[in-house]
mmCIF file of C-alpha atoms and ligand atoms in Angstrom:
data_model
loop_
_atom_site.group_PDB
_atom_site.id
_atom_site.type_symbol
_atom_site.label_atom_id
_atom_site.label_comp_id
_atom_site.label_asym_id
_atom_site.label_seq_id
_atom_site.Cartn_x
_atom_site.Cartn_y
_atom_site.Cartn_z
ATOM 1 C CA UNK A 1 110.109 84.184 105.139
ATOM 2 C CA UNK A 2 109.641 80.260 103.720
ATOM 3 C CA UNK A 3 111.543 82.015 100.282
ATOM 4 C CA UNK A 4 114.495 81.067 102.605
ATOM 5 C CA UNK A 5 113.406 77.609 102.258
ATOM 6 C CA UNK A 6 113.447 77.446 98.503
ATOM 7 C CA UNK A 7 117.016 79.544 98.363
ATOM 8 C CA UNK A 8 117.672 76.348 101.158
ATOM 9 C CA UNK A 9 116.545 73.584 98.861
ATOM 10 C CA UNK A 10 118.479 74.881 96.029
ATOM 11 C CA UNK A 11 121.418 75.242 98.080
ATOM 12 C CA UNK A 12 121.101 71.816 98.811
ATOM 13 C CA UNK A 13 120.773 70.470 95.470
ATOM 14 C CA UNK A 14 123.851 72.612 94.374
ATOM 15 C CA UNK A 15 125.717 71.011 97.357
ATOM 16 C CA UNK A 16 124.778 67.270 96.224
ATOM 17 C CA UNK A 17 125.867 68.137 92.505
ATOM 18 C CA UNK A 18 129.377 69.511 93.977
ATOM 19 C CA UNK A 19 129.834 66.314 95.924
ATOM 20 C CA UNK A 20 129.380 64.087 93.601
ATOM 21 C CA UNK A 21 132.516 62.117 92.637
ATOM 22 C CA UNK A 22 131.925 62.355 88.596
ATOM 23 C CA UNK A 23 129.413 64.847 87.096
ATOM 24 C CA UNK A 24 127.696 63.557 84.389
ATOM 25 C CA UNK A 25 124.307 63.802 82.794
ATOM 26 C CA UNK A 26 122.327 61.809 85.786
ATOM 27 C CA UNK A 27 123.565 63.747 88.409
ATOM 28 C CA UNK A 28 122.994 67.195 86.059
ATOM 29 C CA UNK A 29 119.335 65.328 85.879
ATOM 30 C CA UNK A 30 118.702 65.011 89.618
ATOM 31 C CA UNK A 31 120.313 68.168 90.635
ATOM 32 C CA UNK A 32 118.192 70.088 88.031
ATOM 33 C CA UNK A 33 115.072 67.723 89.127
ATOM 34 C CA UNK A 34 115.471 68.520 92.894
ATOM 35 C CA UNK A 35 115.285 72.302 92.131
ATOM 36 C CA UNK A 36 112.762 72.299 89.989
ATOM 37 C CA UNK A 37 110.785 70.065 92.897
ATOM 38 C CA UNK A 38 111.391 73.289 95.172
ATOM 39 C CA UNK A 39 110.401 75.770 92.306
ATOM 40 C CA UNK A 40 107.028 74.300 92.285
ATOM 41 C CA UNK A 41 106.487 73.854 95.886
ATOM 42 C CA UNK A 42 106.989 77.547 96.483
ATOM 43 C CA UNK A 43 104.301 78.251 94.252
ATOM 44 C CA UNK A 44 106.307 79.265 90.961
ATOM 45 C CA UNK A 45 104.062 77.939 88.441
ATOM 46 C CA UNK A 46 104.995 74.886 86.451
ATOM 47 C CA UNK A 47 105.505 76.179 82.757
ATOM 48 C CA UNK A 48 108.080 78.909 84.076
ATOM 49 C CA UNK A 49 109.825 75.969 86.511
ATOM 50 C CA UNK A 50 110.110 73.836 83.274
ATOM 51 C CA UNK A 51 111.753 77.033 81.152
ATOM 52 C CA UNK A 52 114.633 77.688 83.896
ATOM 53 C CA UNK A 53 115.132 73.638 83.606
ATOM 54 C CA UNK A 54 115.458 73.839 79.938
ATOM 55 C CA UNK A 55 117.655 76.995 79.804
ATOM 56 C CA UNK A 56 119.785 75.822 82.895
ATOM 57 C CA UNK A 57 120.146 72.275 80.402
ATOM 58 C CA UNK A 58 121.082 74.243 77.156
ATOM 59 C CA UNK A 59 123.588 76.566 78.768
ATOM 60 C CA UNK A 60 125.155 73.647 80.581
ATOM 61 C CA UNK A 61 125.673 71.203 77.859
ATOM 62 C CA UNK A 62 127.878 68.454 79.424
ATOM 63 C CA UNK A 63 128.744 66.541 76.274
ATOM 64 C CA UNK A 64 130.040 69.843 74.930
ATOM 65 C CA UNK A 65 132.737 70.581 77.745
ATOM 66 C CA UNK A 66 135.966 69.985 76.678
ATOM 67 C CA UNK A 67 137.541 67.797 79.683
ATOM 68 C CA UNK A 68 138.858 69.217 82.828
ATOM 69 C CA UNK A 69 136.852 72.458 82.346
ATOM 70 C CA UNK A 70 134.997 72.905 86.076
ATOM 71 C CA UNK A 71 131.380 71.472 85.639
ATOM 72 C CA UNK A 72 130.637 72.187 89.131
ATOM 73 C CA UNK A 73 130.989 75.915 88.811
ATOM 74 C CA UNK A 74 129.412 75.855 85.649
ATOM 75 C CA UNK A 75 126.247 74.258 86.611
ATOM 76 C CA UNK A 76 126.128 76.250 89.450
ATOM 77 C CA UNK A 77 126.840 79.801 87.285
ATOM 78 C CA UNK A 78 123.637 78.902 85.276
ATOM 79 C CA UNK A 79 121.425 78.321 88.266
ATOM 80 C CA UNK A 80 122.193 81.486 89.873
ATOM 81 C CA UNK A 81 121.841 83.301 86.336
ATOM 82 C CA UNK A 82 118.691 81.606 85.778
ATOM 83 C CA UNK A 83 117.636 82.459 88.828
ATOM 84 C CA UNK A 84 118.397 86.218 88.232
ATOM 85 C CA UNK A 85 117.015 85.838 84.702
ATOM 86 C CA UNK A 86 113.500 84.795 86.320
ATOM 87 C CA UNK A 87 113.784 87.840 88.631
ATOM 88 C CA UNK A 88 114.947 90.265 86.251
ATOM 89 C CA UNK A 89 112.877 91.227 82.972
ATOM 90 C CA UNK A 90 116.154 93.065 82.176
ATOM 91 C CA UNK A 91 114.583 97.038 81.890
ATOM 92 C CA UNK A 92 115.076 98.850 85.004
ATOM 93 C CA UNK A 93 111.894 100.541 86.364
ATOM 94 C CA UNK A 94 111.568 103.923 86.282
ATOM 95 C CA UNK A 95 112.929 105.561 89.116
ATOM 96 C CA UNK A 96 111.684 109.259 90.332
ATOM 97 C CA UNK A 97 114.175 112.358 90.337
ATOM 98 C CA UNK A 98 114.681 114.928 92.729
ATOM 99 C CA UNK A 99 112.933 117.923 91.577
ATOM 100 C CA UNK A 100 111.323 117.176 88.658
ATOM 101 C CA UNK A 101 107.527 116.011 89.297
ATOM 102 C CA UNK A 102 106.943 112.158 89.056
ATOM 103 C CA UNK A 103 103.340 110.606 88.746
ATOM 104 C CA UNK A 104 103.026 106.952 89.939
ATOM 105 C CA UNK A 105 100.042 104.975 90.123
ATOM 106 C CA UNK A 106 99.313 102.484 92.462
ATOM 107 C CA UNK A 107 97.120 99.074 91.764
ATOM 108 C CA UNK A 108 96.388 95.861 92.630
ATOM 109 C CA UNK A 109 93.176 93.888 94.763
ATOM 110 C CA UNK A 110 91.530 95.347 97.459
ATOM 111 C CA UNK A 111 93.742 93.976 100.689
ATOM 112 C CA UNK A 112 96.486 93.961 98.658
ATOM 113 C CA UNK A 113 98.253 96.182 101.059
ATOM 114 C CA UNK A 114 98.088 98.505 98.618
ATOM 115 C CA UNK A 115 97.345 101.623 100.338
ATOM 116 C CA UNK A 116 99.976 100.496 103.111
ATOM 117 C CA UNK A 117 102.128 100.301 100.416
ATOM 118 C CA UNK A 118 101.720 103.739 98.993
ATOM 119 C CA UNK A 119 102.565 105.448 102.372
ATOM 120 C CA UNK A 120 105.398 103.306 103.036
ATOM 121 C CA UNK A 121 106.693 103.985 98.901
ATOM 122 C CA UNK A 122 106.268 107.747 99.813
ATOM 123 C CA UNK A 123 108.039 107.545 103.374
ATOM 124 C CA UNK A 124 110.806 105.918 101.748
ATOM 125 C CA UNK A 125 111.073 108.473 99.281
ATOM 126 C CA UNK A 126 110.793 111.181 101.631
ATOM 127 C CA UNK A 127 113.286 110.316 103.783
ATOM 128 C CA UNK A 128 115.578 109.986 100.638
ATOM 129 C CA UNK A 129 114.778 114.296 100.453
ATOM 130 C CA UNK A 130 112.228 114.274 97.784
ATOM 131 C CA UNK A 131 108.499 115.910 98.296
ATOM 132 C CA UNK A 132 105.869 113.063 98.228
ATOM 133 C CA UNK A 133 101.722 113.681 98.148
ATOM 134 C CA UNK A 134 99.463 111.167 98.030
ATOM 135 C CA UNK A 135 96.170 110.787 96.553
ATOM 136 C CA UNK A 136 93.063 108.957 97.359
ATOM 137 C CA UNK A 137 91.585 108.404 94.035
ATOM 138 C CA UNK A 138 89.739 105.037 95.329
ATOM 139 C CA UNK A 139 85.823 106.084 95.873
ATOM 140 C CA UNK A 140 84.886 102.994 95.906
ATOM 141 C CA UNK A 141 85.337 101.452 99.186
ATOM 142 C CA UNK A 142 83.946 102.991 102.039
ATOM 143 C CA UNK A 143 86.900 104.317 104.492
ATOM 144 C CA UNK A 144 89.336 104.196 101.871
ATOM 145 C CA UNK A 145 89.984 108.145 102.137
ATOM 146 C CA UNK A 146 89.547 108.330 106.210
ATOM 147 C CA UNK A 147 92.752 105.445 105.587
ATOM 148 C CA UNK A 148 94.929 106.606 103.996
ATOM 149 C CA UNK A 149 94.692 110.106 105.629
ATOM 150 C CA UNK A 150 95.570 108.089 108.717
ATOM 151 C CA UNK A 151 98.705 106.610 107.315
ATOM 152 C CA UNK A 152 99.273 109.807 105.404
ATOM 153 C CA UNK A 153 99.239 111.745 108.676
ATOM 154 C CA UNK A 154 101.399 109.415 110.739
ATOM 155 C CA UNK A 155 104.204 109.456 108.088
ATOM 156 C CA UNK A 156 103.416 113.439 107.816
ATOM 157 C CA UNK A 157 102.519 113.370 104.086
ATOM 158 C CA UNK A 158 100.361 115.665 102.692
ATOM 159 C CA UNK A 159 97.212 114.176 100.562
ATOM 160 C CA UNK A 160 94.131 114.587 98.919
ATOM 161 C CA UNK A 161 91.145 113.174 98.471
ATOM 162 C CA UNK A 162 87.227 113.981 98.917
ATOM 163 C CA UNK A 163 84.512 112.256 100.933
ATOM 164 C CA UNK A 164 81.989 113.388 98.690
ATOM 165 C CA UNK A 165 83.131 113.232 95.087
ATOM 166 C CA UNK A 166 82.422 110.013 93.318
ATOM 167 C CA UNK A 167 84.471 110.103 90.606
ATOM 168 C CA UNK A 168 87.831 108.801 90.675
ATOM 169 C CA UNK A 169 89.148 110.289 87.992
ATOM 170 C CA UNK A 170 88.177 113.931 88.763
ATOM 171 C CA UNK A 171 89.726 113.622 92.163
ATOM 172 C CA UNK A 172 93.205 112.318 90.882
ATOM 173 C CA UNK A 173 93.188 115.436 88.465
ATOM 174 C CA UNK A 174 92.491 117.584 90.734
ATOM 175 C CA UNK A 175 94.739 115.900 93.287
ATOM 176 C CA UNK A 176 98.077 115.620 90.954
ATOM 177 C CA UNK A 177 97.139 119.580 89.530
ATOM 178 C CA UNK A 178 97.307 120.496 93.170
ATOM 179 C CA UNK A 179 100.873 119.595 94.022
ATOM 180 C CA UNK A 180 102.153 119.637 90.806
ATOM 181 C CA UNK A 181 101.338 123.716 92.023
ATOM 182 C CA UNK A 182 102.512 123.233 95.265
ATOM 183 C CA UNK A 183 106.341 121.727 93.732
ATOM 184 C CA UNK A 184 105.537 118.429 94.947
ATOM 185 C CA UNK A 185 108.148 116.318 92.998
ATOM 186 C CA UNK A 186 106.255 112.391 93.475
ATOM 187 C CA UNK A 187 102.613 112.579 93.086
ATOM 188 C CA UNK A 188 101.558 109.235 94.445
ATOM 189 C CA UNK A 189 97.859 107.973 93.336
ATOM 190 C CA UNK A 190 96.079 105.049 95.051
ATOM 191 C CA UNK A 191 93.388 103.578 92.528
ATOM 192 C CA UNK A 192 90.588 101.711 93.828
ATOM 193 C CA UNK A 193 90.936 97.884 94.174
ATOM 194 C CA UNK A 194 88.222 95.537 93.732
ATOM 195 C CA UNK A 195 87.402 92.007 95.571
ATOM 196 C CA UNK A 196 88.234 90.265 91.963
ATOM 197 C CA UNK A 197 89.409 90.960 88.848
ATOM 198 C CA UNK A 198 86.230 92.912 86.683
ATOM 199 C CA UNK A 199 85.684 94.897 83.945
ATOM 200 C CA UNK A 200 84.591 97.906 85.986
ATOM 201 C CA UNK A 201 88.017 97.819 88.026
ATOM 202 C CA UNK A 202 90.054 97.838 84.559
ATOM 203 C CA UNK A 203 88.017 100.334 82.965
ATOM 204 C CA UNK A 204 88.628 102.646 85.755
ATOM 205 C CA UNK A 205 92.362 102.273 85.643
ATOM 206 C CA UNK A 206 92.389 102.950 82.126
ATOM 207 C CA UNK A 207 90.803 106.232 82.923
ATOM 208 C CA UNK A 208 92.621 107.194 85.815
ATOM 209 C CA UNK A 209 95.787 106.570 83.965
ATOM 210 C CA UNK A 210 94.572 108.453 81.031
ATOM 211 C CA UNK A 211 93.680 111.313 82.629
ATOM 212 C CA UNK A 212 96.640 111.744 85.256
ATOM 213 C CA UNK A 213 99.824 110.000 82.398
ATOM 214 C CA UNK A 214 101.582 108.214 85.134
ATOM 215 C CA UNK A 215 105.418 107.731 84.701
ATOM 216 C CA UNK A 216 105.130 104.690 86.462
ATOM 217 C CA UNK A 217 102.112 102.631 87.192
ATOM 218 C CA UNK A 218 103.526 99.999 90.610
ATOM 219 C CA UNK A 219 101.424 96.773 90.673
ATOM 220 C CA UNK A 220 100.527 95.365 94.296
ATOM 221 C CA UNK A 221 100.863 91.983 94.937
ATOM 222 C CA UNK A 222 99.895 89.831 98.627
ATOM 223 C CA UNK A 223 102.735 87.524 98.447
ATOM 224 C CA UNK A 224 101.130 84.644 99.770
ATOM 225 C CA UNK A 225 98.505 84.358 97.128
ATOM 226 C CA UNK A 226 100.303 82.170 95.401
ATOM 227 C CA UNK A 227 99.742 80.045 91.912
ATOM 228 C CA UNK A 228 97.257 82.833 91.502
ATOM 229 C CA UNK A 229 99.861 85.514 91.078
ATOM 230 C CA UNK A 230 100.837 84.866 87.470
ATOM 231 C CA UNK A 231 96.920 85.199 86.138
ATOM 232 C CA UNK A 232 96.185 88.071 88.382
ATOM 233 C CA UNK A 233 100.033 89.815 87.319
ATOM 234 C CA UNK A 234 99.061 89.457 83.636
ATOM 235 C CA UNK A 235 95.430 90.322 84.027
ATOM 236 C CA UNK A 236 96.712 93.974 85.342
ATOM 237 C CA UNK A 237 99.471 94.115 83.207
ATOM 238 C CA UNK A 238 96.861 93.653 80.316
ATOM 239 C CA UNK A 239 94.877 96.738 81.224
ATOM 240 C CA UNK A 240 97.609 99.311 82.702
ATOM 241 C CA UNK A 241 100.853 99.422 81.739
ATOM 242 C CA UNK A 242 102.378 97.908 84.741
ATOM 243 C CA UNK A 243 106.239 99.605 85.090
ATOM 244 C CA UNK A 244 107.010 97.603 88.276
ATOM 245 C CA UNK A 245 106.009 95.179 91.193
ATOM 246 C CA UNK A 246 105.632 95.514 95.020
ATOM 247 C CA UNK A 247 104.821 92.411 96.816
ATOM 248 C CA UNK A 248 103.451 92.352 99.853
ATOM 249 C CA UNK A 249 103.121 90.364 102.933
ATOM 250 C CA UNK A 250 106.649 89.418 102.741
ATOM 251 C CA UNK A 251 106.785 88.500 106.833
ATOM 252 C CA UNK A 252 104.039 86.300 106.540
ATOM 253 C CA UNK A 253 103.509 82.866 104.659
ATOM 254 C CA UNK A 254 104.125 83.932 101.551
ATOM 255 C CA UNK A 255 106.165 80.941 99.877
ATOM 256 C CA UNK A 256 107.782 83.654 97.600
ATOM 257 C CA UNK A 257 106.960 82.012 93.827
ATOM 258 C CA UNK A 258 104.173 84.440 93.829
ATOM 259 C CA UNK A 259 107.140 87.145 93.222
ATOM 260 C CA UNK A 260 108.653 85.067 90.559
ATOM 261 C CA UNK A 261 105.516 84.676 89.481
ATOM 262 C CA UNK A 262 104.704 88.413 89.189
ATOM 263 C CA UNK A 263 108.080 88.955 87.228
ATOM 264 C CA UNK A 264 107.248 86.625 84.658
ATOM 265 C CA UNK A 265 104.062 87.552 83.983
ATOM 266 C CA UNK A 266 104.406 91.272 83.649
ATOM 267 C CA UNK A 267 107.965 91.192 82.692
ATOM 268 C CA UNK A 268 108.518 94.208 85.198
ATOM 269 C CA UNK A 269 111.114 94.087 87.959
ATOM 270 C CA UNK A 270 110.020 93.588 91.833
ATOM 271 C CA UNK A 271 111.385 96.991 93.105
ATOM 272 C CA UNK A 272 110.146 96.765 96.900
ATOM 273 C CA UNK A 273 108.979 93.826 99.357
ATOM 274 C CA UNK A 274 106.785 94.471 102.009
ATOM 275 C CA UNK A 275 107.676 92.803 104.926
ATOM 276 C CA UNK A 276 104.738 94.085 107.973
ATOM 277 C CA UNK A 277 101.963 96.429 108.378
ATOM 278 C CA UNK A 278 104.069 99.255 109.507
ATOM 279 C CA UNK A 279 105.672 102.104 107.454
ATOM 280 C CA UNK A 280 109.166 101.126 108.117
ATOM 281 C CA UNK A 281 108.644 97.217 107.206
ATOM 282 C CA UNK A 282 109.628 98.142 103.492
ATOM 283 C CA UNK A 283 112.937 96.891 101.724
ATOM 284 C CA UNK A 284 114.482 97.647 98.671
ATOM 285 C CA UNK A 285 114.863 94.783 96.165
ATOM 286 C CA UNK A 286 117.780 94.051 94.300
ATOM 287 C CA UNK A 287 117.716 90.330 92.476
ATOM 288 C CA UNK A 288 121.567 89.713 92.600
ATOM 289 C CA UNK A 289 122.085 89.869 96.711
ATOM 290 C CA UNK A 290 118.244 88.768 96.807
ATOM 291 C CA UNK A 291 119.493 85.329 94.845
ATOM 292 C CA UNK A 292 122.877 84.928 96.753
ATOM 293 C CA UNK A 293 121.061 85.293 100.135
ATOM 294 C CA UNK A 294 118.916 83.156 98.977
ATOM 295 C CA UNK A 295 121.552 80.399 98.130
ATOM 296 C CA UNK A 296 123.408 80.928 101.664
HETATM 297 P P1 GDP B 301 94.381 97.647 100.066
HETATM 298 O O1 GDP B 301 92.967 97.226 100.203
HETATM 299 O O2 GDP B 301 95.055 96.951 98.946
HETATM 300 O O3 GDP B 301 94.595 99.122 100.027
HETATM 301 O O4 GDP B 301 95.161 97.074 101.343
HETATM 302 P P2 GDP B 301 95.551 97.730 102.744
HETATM 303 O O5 GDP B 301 96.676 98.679 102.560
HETATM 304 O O6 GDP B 301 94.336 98.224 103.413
HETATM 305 O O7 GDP B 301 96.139 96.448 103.486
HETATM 306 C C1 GDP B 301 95.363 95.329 103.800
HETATM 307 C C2 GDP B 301 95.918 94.704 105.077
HETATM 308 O O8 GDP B 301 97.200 94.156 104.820
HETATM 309 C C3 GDP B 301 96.074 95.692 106.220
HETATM 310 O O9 GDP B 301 95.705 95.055 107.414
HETATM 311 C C4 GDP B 301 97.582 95.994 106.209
HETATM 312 O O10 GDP B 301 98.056 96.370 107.478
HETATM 313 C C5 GDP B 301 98.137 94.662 105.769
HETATM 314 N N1 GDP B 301 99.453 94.745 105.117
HETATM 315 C C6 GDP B 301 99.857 95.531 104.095
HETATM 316 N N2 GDP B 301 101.137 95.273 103.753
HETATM 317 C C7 GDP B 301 101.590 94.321 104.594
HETATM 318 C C8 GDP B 301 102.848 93.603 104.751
HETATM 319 O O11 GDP B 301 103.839 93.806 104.033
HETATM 320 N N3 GDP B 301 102.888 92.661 105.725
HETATM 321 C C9 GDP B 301 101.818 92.400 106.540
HETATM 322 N N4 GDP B 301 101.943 91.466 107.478
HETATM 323 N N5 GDP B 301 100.623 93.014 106.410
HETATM 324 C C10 GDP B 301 100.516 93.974 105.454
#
């Protein structure tokens, strides 16, 4: 994963503050320039990269310090916690309960990985003793049923969905009705994703949503996408009410600021990373050991 090289460079800009013989303003400059260089070359976008500086400044305050108080570990407490801060919106997602039926709602872009994602959300679950069902509420690409019937099958999860019916919203009904009967207790629906961002895609959503009152609606993000993460984030968080972040693709290129990204633009918390196509290549995600990893 190249986040390692960010949670590298930062390490390495902490290590040149600590070294330095005095700590004053100019090395507090540099140290705070060099990780704002690797902020922006792992894709975070520039106006968040420029609040963490600021905030990282205003907690630190040199001239403030009385003398002999340990600069070094300060400077170093508010990178970590501004680190954390960009990770964490501060709510917790929803989580679902044993027993009690949960509706979550899956969206993002078509290749997304988000019907991957939805099989591997309700495998995890599964194997934590709760009763998962998944939905196909996506009618609009061809296959998309026939999919995730495969992946439902594989992780033996029972689903629903129609090859004939057209409407997406009458199939989710119909789907979460069914194993709300049947004492399912997480009712997972995958929404259709479109190539781009479009009306049509939002409208649907809205609908779907509407008609099915999700507890928790999971944005799906391809991790490697980018400085395009924090338009695409806010564009869904916009039309759903986006309770939480997956990103996907984890394994692969992604540079990682497309997660940071994601946070900050829906201000919901990255619960899961995808890291490879198959149902086990799914990991929890928890900011504070994510950041201190990170740092080494
Ligand atoms: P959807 O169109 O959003 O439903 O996306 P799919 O679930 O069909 O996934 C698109 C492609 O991405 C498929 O080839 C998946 O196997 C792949 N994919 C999904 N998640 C991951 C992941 O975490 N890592 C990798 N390497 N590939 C993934």
């Amino acid at each position: 994963m190249v986040l390692a090289q960010l949670g590298g460079s930062i390490a390495r800009a902490l290590a040149r503050m600590k070294g330095a013989t005095v700590v004053d303003e100019k090395v507090l400059a540099e140290c705070l320039n060099e990780i704002s260089r690797a902020l922006l070359q792992a894709d975070v976008r520039f106006e968040t990269v420029h609040d963490v500086k600021a905030n990282i400044k205003s907690i630190v305050n040199l001239d403030a310090l009385a003398a002999g108080t340990d600069k070094r570990r300060i400077i170093q407490k508010a990178v970590v916690g501004e680190l954390c801060r960009m990770l964490d919106p501060g709510k917790p997602a929803f989580t679902p309960s044993k027993g009690k039926p949960s509706v979550v709602m899956f969206v993002g872009l078509q290749g997304s990985g988000k019907t991957t994602t939805c099989t591997k959300y309700a495998d995890y679950y599964r194997r934590k003793g709760f009763s998962p069902a998944l939905v196909c509420a996506d009618t609009f690409r061809a296959g998309a049923f026939d999919q995730l019937k495969q992946n439902a099958s594989k992780a033996k999860i029972p689903f629903y969905g129609s090859y004939n019916e057209s409407d997406p919203v009458k199939i989710a009904v119909e789907g979460v009705d069914r194993f709300r009967k049947e004492k399912c207790d997480l009712i997972i629906v995958d929404t259709s994703g479109r190539h781009k961002q479009e009306a049509a895609l939002f409208e649907e959503m809205r609908q779907v949503s509407e008609a099915t009152k999700p507890d928790l609606v999971i944005f799906v993000m391809d991790g490697s996408i980018g400085q395009a993460a924090f338009d695409q984030a806010q564009a869904f968080k916009q039309s759903a009410s986006v309770g939480a972040v997956i990103v996907t693709k984890m394994d692969g290129h992604a540079k990682g600021g497309g997660a940071l990204s994601a946070v900050a633009a829906t201000r919901s918390p990255v619960i899961f990373i995808g890291t490879g196509e198959h149902i086990p290549d799914f990991e929890v995600f928890d900011v504070k050991p994510f950041v201190s990893r990170l740092l080494g």
